[in-house]
Coordinates of C-alpha atoms and ligand atoms in Angstrom, one line a residue:
X1 CA 144.3 34.3 24.4
X2 CA 141.5 35.7 26.6
X3 CA 138.3 37.1 25.1
X4 CA 138.6 40.2 27.2
X5 CA 135.6 41.9 25.6
X6 CA 133.4 39.0 26.6
X7 CA 134.9 38.8 30.1
X8 CA 134.2 42.5 30.6
X9 CA 130.5 41.9 29.9
X10 CA 130.4 39.8 33.1
X11 CA 131.6 42.6 35.4
X12 CA 128.8 45.1 35.9
X13 CA 131.0 47.6 37.8
X14 CA 133.2 48.1 34.7
X15 CA 130.3 49.9 33.1
X16 CA 130.5 52.6 35.7
X17 CA 131.5 56.1 35.0
X18 CA 133.9 57.9 37.3
X19 CA 134.2 61.7 36.8
X20 CA 132.3 61.2 33.5
X21 CA 134.9 58.8 32.3
X22 CA 134.7 55.1 31.8
X23 CA 136.1 53.4 34.9
X24 CA 139.6 52.0 34.3
X25 CA 140.3 49.7 37.2
X26 CA 144.0 49.1 37.7
X27 CA 143.9 48.1 41.4
X28 CA 143.1 44.4 41.4
X29 CA 146.1 43.6 43.6
X30 CA 144.1 45.4 46.3
X31 CA 140.9 43.7 45.5
X32 CA 139.5 42.3 42.3
X33 CA 136.1 43.2 40.8
X34 CA 133.4 40.5 40.8
X35 CA 131.6 38.9 37.8
X36 CA 127.8 38.4 37.6
X37 CA 128.4 34.6 38.1
X38 CA 129.8 35.3 41.6
X39 CA 127.2 37.9 42.5
X40 CA 124.4 35.6 41.4
X41 CA 125.8 32.6 43.3
X42 CA 125.5 34.6 46.5
X43 CA 122.0 35.8 45.7
X44 CA 121.0 32.3 44.9
X45 CA 122.4 31.0 48.2
X46 CA 120.3 33.5 50.2
X47 CA 117.2 33.0 48.0
X48 CA 117.3 29.2 48.1
X49 CA 119.7 27.6 50.6
X50 CA 120.5 29.8 53.6
X51 CA 120.8 28.0 56.9
X52 CA 123.6 27.5 59.5
X53 CA 125.6 24.6 58.3
X54 CA 126.7 21.5 60.4
X55 CA 124.0 22.2 62.9
X56 CA 120.8 20.3 62.2
X57 CA 119.3 17.6 59.9
X58 CA 116.6 19.6 58.1
X59 CA 117.0 20.0 54.4
X60 CA 118.1 23.6 54.2
X61 CA 120.8 23.0 56.7
X62 CA 121.9 20.0 54.7
X63 CA 122.1 22.1 51.6
X64 CA 124.1 24.9 53.3
X65 CA 126.5 22.3 54.7
X66 CA 126.8 20.7 51.2
X67 CA 127.5 24.0 49.6
X68 CA 130.1 25.0 52.2
X69 CA 131.9 21.6 52.0
X70 CA 131.7 21.5 48.2
X71 CA 133.4 24.9 48.2
X72 CA 136.2 23.4 50.3
X73 CA 136.6 20.5 47.9
X74 CA 136.8 22.9 45.0
X75 CA 139.4 25.0 46.6
X76 CA 141.4 21.9 47.5
X77 CA 141.3 20.7 43.9
X78 CA 142.2 24.2 42.6
X79 CA 145.6 24.1 44.5
X80 CA 146.0 20.3 44.4
X81 CA 145.4 19.7 48.2
X82 CA 143.1 17.5 50.2
X83 CA 139.8 19.0 51.5
X84 CA 140.8 18.5 55.1
X85 CA 143.9 20.6 54.4
X86 CA 141.7 23.7 53.6
X87 CA 140.8 25.9 56.5
X88 CA 138.5 28.8 55.7
X89 CA 139.6 32.0 57.2
X90 CA 138.7 35.7 56.5
X91 CA 141.8 36.6 54.5
X92 CA 145.6 36.2 54.2
X93 CA 146.1 38.3 57.4
X94 CA 144.0 35.9 59.4
X95 CA 145.7 32.9 57.9
X96 CA 149.1 34.2 59.1
X97 CA 147.6 35.0 62.5
X98 CA 146.4 31.4 62.7
X99 CA 149.9 30.0 62.0
X100 CA 151.3 32.5 64.5
X101 CA 148.9 31.5 67.4
X102 CA 148.6 27.8 66.7
X103 CA 152.1 27.0 65.6
X104 CA 154.8 29.6 66.1
X105 CA 153.8 31.0 69.6
X106 CA 153.4 27.6 71.3
X107 CA 156.3 25.8 69.5
X108 CA 159.1 28.3 68.9
X109 CA 161.5 29.4 71.7
X110 CA 164.9 31.1 71.8
X111 CA 167.2 30.2 70.0
X112 CA 164.6 29.5 67.2
X113 CA 164.8 31.7 64.1
X114 CA 162.3 32.8 61.5
X115 CA 163.3 34.0 58.0
X116 CA 161.2 36.4 55.9
X117 CA 162.1 38.8 53.1
X118 CA 162.3 42.6 52.9
X119 CA 159.6 42.5 50.2
X120 CA 156.9 41.1 52.5
X121 CA 153.4 42.6 53.1
X122 CA 152.9 43.5 56.8
X123 CA 150.7 40.4 57.0
X124 CA 153.8 38.4 56.7
X125 CA 156.0 40.5 59.0
X126 CA 154.0 41.7 62.0
X127 CA 152.9 38.2 63.3
X128 CA 156.6 37.1 63.4
X129 CA 157.6 40.3 65.2
X130 CA 155.0 39.3 67.8
X131 CA 156.6 35.9 68.1
X132 CA 160.0 37.5 68.5
X133 CA 158.6 39.8 71.2
X134 CA 157.0 36.9 73.1
X135 CA 159.4 34.0 72.6
X136 CA 162.7 35.7 72.0
X137 CA 163.0 34.2 68.5
X138 CA 165.2 35.8 66.0
X139 CA 163.7 37.4 62.8
X140 CA 165.9 37.6 59.8
X141 CA 165.1 39.6 56.6
X142 CA 166.4 38.4 53.2
X143 CA 167.4 41.3 51.0
X144 CA 166.8 42.0 47.3
X145 CA 169.2 41.8 44.4
X146 CA 169.6 45.0 42.4
X147 CA 166.9 43.9 39.8
X148 CA 164.3 43.4 42.6
X149 CA 164.6 39.6 42.7
X150 CA 165.1 37.8 46.0
X151 CA 168.7 37.3 47.1
X152 CA 168.8 33.5 47.2
X153 CA 172.4 33.4 48.1
X154 CA 171.6 35.3 51.3
X155 CA 168.8 32.9 52.0
X156 CA 171.1 30.0 51.6
X157 CA 173.7 31.6 54.0
X158 CA 171.1 32.6 56.6
X159 CA 169.2 29.4 57.0
X160 CA 170.6 27.3 59.8
X161 CA 169.6 24.6 62.2
X162 CA 167.8 27.1 64.4
X163 CA 165.6 28.2 61.5
X164 CA 162.1 26.8 62.2
X165 CA 160.1 28.9 59.8
X166 CA 160.8 30.4 56.4
X167 CA 157.8 32.6 55.3
X168 CA 157.9 34.3 51.9
X169 CA 155.6 35.8 49.5
X170 CA 155.1 34.0 46.2
X171 CA 154.6 37.3 44.3
X172 CA 155.4 40.7 45.7
X173 CA 152.5 43.1 45.8
X174 CA 154.8 46.0 45.0
X175 CA 157.7 44.8 42.9
X176 CA 155.7 42.0 41.3
X177 CA 158.7 39.7 41.8
X178 CA 157.7 36.0 41.4
X179 CA 159.9 34.2 43.9
X180 CA 161.1 30.7 42.9
X181 CA 159.1 29.0 45.7
X182 CA 159.7 25.4 44.4
X183 CA 163.4 25.9 44.5
X184 CA 163.2 27.7 47.9
X185 CA 161.0 24.9 49.3
X186 CA 163.9 22.4 48.7
X187 CA 166.4 24.5 50.5
X188 CA 164.0 25.0 53.4
X189 CA 163.1 21.4 53.8
X190 CA 166.7 20.1 53.5
X191 CA 167.2 22.3 56.5
X192 CA 164.2 20.8 58.3
X193 CA 162.3 24.1 58.5
X194 CA 158.7 24.8 57.7
X195 CA 157.9 26.7 54.6
X196 CA 155.0 29.2 54.5
X197 CA 154.0 30.8 51.2
X198 CA 152.0 34.0 51.1
X199 CA 149.9 33.3 48.0
X200 CA 147.8 36.5 48.1
X201 CA 149.2 37.7 44.9
X202 CA 149.9 34.4 43.1
X203 CA 146.8 32.1 43.6
X204 CA 144.5 34.5 41.8
X205 CA 146.8 34.8 38.8
X206 CA 148.6 31.5 38.0
X207 CA 148.4 27.8 38.4
X208 CA 149.3 26.8 41.9
X209 CA 150.0 23.2 43.0
X210 CA 151.0 22.9 46.7
X211 CA 152.5 19.5 46.1
X212 CA 154.6 20.7 43.3
X213 CA 155.8 23.7 45.3
X214 CA 156.2 21.5 48.4
X215 CA 155.1 24.2 50.9
X216 CA 153.7 23.4 54.4
X217 CA 151.3 26.4 54.4
X218 CA 149.8 28.5 51.7
X219 CA 147.7 31.6 52.5
X220 CA 145.4 33.5 50.2
X221 CA 142.4 35.8 50.0
X222 CA 139.2 35.2 48.0
X223 CA 138.6 38.9 47.4
X224 CA 141.6 39.2 45.2
X225 CA 140.4 36.4 42.9
X226 CA 136.8 37.5 42.0
X227 CA 135.2 36.2 45.2
X228 CA 133.7 38.3 48.0
X229 CA 135.6 39.9 50.9
X230 CA 136.0 38.0 54.2
X231 CA 136.6 34.6 52.7
X232 CA 140.2 33.4 52.6
X233 CA 142.1 30.2 52.8
X234 CA 144.8 28.6 54.8
X235 CA 146.2 25.5 53.2
X236 CA 148.2 23.5 55.8
X237 CA 149.8 20.1 55.2
X238 CA 147.7 17.5 56.9
X239 CA 150.5 16.3 59.3
X240 CA 151.3 19.9 60.4
X241 CA 147.6 20.9 60.9
X242 CA 147.0 17.8 63.0
X243 CA 149.9 18.7 65.3
X244 CA 148.5 22.2 65.9
X245 CA 146.1 23.4 68.6
X246 CA 143.2 25.7 67.6
X247 CA 143.5 29.3 68.7
X248 CA 139.9 30.3 68.2
X249 CA 137.6 28.2 70.2
X250 CA 133.9 27.8 70.9
X251 CA 131.1 26.4 68.7
X252 CA 131.4 23.9 65.8
X253 CA 135.1 23.1 66.4
X254 CA 134.6 20.5 69.0
X255 CA 133.7 16.8 69.2
X256 CA 132.8 16.8 72.8
X257 CA 132.7 19.2 75.7
X258 CA 132.2 18.1 79.3
X259 CA 132.5 20.2 82.4
X260 CA 136.0 18.8 82.7
X261 CA 137.3 19.5 79.2
X262 CA 137.1 19.3 75.5
X263 CA 138.0 17.1 72.5
X264 CA 138.7 19.1 69.4
X265 CA 136.9 18.3 66.1
X266 CA 139.0 16.8 63.2
X267 CA 140.9 19.1 60.8
X268 CA 140.0 21.4 59.2
X269 CA 136.9 22.1 61.4
X270 CA 138.9 22.4 64.6
X271 CA 140.2 25.7 63.2
X272 CA 136.8 27.1 62.3
X273 CA 135.1 28.3 65.4
X274 CA 131.5 29.7 65.2
X275 CA 129.1 30.2 62.3
X276 CA 131.2 30.2 59.1
X277 CA 131.0 32.5 56.0
X278 CA 128.9 30.3 53.8
X279 CA 128.1 33.0 51.3
X280 CA 131.8 33.7 51.0
X281 CA 132.6 30.1 50.4
X282 CA 129.8 29.9 47.8
X283 CA 131.1 33.0 46.1
X284 CA 134.7 31.6 46.1
X285 CA 133.5 28.4 44.6
X286 CA 131.8 30.4 41.7
X287 CA 135.0 32.4 41.3
X288 CA 137.1 29.3 40.9
X289 CA 134.6 28.0 38.3
X290 CA 135.0 31.2 36.5
X291 CA 138.8 31.2 36.6
X292 CA 139.0 27.6 35.6
X293 CA 136.8 28.1 32.6
X294 CA 139.2 30.7 31.4
X295 CA 142.2 28.6 32.4
X296 CA 144.9 29.8 34.8
X297 CA 147.6 29.5 32.2
X298 CA 145.6 31.9 30.0
X299 CA 145.2 34.3 33.0
X300 CA 148.9 34.3 33.5
X301 CA 149.7 34.8 29.8
X302 CA 147.3 37.7 29.5
X303 CA 148.8 39.4 32.6
X304 CA 152.3 38.9 31.3
X305 CA 151.4 40.5 28.0
X306 CA 149.8 43.5 29.8
X307 CA 152.8 43.8 32.1
X308 CA 155.3 43.7 29.3
X309 CA 153.2 46.4 27.5
X310 CA 152.9 48.6 30.6
X311 CA 156.7 48.3 31.3
X312 CA 157.5 49.3 27.7
X313 CA 155.1 52.3 27.7
X314 CA 156.0 53.5 31.2
X315 CA 159.7 53.4 30.5
X316 CA 159.1 55.8 27.6
X317 CA 157.6 58.4 29.9
X318 CA 160.3 60.7 31.2
X319 CA 160.5 61.3 34.9
X320 CA 158.9 58.0 35.7
X321 CA 160.8 55.6 37.9
X322 CA 159.7 51.9 37.8
X323 CA 160.4 49.5 40.7
X324 CA 161.0 45.8 40.5
X325 CA 162.0 43.3 37.8
X326 CA 161.5 44.4 34.2
X327 CA 161.3 40.8 32.9
X328 CA 157.6 39.8 32.8
X329 CA 158.7 36.1 33.1
X330 CA 159.6 36.8 36.8
X331 CA 157.0 39.4 37.4
X332 CA 153.3 39.3 38.2
X333 CA 150.8 41.7 36.8
X334 CA 151.9 44.5 39.1
X335 CA 153.8 47.7 38.1
X336 CA 154.9 50.1 40.8
X337 CA 156.3 53.5 39.9
X338 CA 156.8 57.1 40.9
X339 CA 156.6 60.3 39.0
X340 CA 159.7 62.3 39.9
X341 CA 159.0 64.9 42.6
X342 CA 155.3 64.1 42.8
X343 CA 153.7 62.3 45.8
X344 CA 152.0 59.0 44.8
X345 CA 148.8 60.2 46.4
X346 CA 148.8 63.2 44.0
X347 CA 149.4 60.9 41.1
X348 CA 146.5 58.7 42.1
X349 CA 144.3 61.7 42.8
X350 CA 144.9 63.2 39.3
X351 CA 144.4 59.8 37.6
X352 CA 141.1 59.6 39.4
X353 CA 140.0 62.7 37.5
X354 CA 140.3 60.5 34.4
X355 CA 138.4 57.6 35.9
X356 CA 141.6 55.6 36.5
X357 CA 142.0 53.7 39.8
X358 CA 145.5 52.9 40.9
X359 CA 146.8 52.3 44.4
X360 CA 149.1 54.8 46.1
X361 CA 150.9 54.8 49.4
X362 CA 153.2 52.3 51.2
X363 CA 151.2 49.2 50.1
X364 CA 151.5 47.7 53.6
X365 CA 155.1 47.1 52.8
X366 CA 156.9 49.8 54.8
X367 CA 160.2 47.9 55.2
X368 CA 160.3 47.5 51.4
X369 CA 159.6 51.3 51.0
X370 CA 162.6 52.0 53.3
X371 CA 164.8 49.5 51.4
X372 CA 163.9 51.3 48.1
X373 CA 164.6 54.6 49.7
X374 CA 161.1 56.0 49.1
X375 CA 158.1 56.9 51.2
X376 CA 155.5 55.6 48.8
X377 CA 154.7 54.7 45.2
X378 CA 151.9 54.4 42.8
X379 CA 150.9 51.0 41.5
X380 CA 149.0 49.7 38.5
X381 CA 147.9 46.1 38.8
X382 CA 146.1 44.0 36.2
X383 CA 143.6 41.2 35.9
X384 CA 141.6 39.3 33.3
X385 CA 139.4 42.3 32.5
X386 CA 142.2 44.8 31.7
X387 CA 143.2 45.9 28.3
X388 CA 146.2 47.5 26.5
X389 CA 143.9 50.5 25.8
X390 CA 143.5 51.0 29.5
X391 CA 147.3 51.1 29.9
X392 CA 147.4 53.7 27.1
X393 CA 144.9 55.8 29.1
X394 CA 147.2 55.4 32.2
X395 CA 150.1 56.7 30.2
X396 CA 148.0 59.7 28.9
X397 CA 146.9 60.3 32.5
X398 CA 150.5 60.4 33.6
X399 CA 151.3 63.0 31.0
X400 CA 148.5 65.1 32.6
X401 CA 150.0 64.5 36.0
X402 CA 153.3 65.9 34.7
X403 CA 151.6 68.9 33.1
X404 CA 149.9 69.7 36.4
X405 CA 153.2 69.6 38.2
X406 CA 155.0 71.3 35.3
X407 CA 157.5 68.5 34.8
Ligands
LIG1 N1 150.0 39.4 51.4 C1 150.2 40.0 50.2 C2 151.4 39.7 49.3 C3 149.3 41.0 49.9 O1 149.4 41.7 48.7 C4 148.2 41.3 50.7 C5 147.2 42.4 50.4 C6 148.1 40.6 51.9 C7 149.0 39.6 52.2 C8 146.9 40.8 52.8 O2 145.7 40.4 52.2 P1 144.4 40.6 53.0 O3 143.3 40.0 52.1 O4 144.5 39.8 54.3 O5 144.2 42.0 53.3 N2 147.7 43.4 49.6 C9 147.1 44.6 49.3 C10 147.6 45.4 48.4 O6 148.7 45.3 47.8 N3 146.8 46.5 48.3 O7 145.8 46.3 49.1 C11 146.0 45.1 49.8

């Protein structure tokens, strides 16, 4: 059990009033709020240790390098990887772009195939569309079952000897569906394909072990797990990363440059061109400390409980349609819904009058919207600082939305 009251004390923004109401932040799937421990770690970095890492031998430079590389080690341990398998990027989008430029574009050719699912965020669709356009590879979309889970039978039937990449989200940012990535990894590897996992919505919320999953790549964003924006992670299996050429080149990612050519640095540095985001890495390190202190199992349990509660309460509201699985065991802390006849932006706008922040729109998952037969939806998403009382307030807010629209 989480001591939510105590946790909330650590998040200064939760004391804010919005429209004279206490802020109720139900949009952590977009970005999480940040605890004092993370904010302070960044302040301390600038007050005490700031320098450009890897570049000189004076003490501050050494300290900045140490902090940056210690953060890498911490991330590695957090997902059970080796430090050299952790590439710091800006976010999940950039991680996918890195795989596209450094692996898929140079290595895939017609008749290669890539498999994704219809529930993907655009970050895990658009790069592969570009590969299709450039290299003539085929892009297959796996559909959903009626309950919002992934159609594994279709995956099994679609995968073939031309399939070079299977790239799937671990947890859907709309449906909340938790995909059985360990099981899928076996299918993918038996076929000799590479398995990319989009962990943007899973790494912040549950225990992740890349060896247990068996994936080749895992991408995630620090800002969704209490850390600042613009620090993200691409985990790549050592053997795969070593085979890849960097796509961003310049400073700090080389061993030697002569007028004739260049020798790349070792992994992971060969993928990190230019001055890195040390404050981001420091903040991510503090965020991991914070989450580990709570325990990732407890984070997951808390969110399961909130999700179950939200599903129960929302299903009691007439004219509300819920999307995705209704079993919290296979659902992350994300509940997407529509109020019949009301645009999701109107729902979010009215909820804002009550200090409630939910996301509305297409959630960067337009193919999924089309598959669900909707233009958009509203979404409440939960994290360690959310409470059942906040869900009660959401339900009350939805009754107000219905009153405004005379439903
Ligand atoms: N993949 C998934 C599954 C996501 O949910 C997101 C962001 C991304 C990739 C991209 O992450 P970024 O950090 O590179 O932007 N999802 C959302 C969301 O659901 N609402 O706002 C951002």
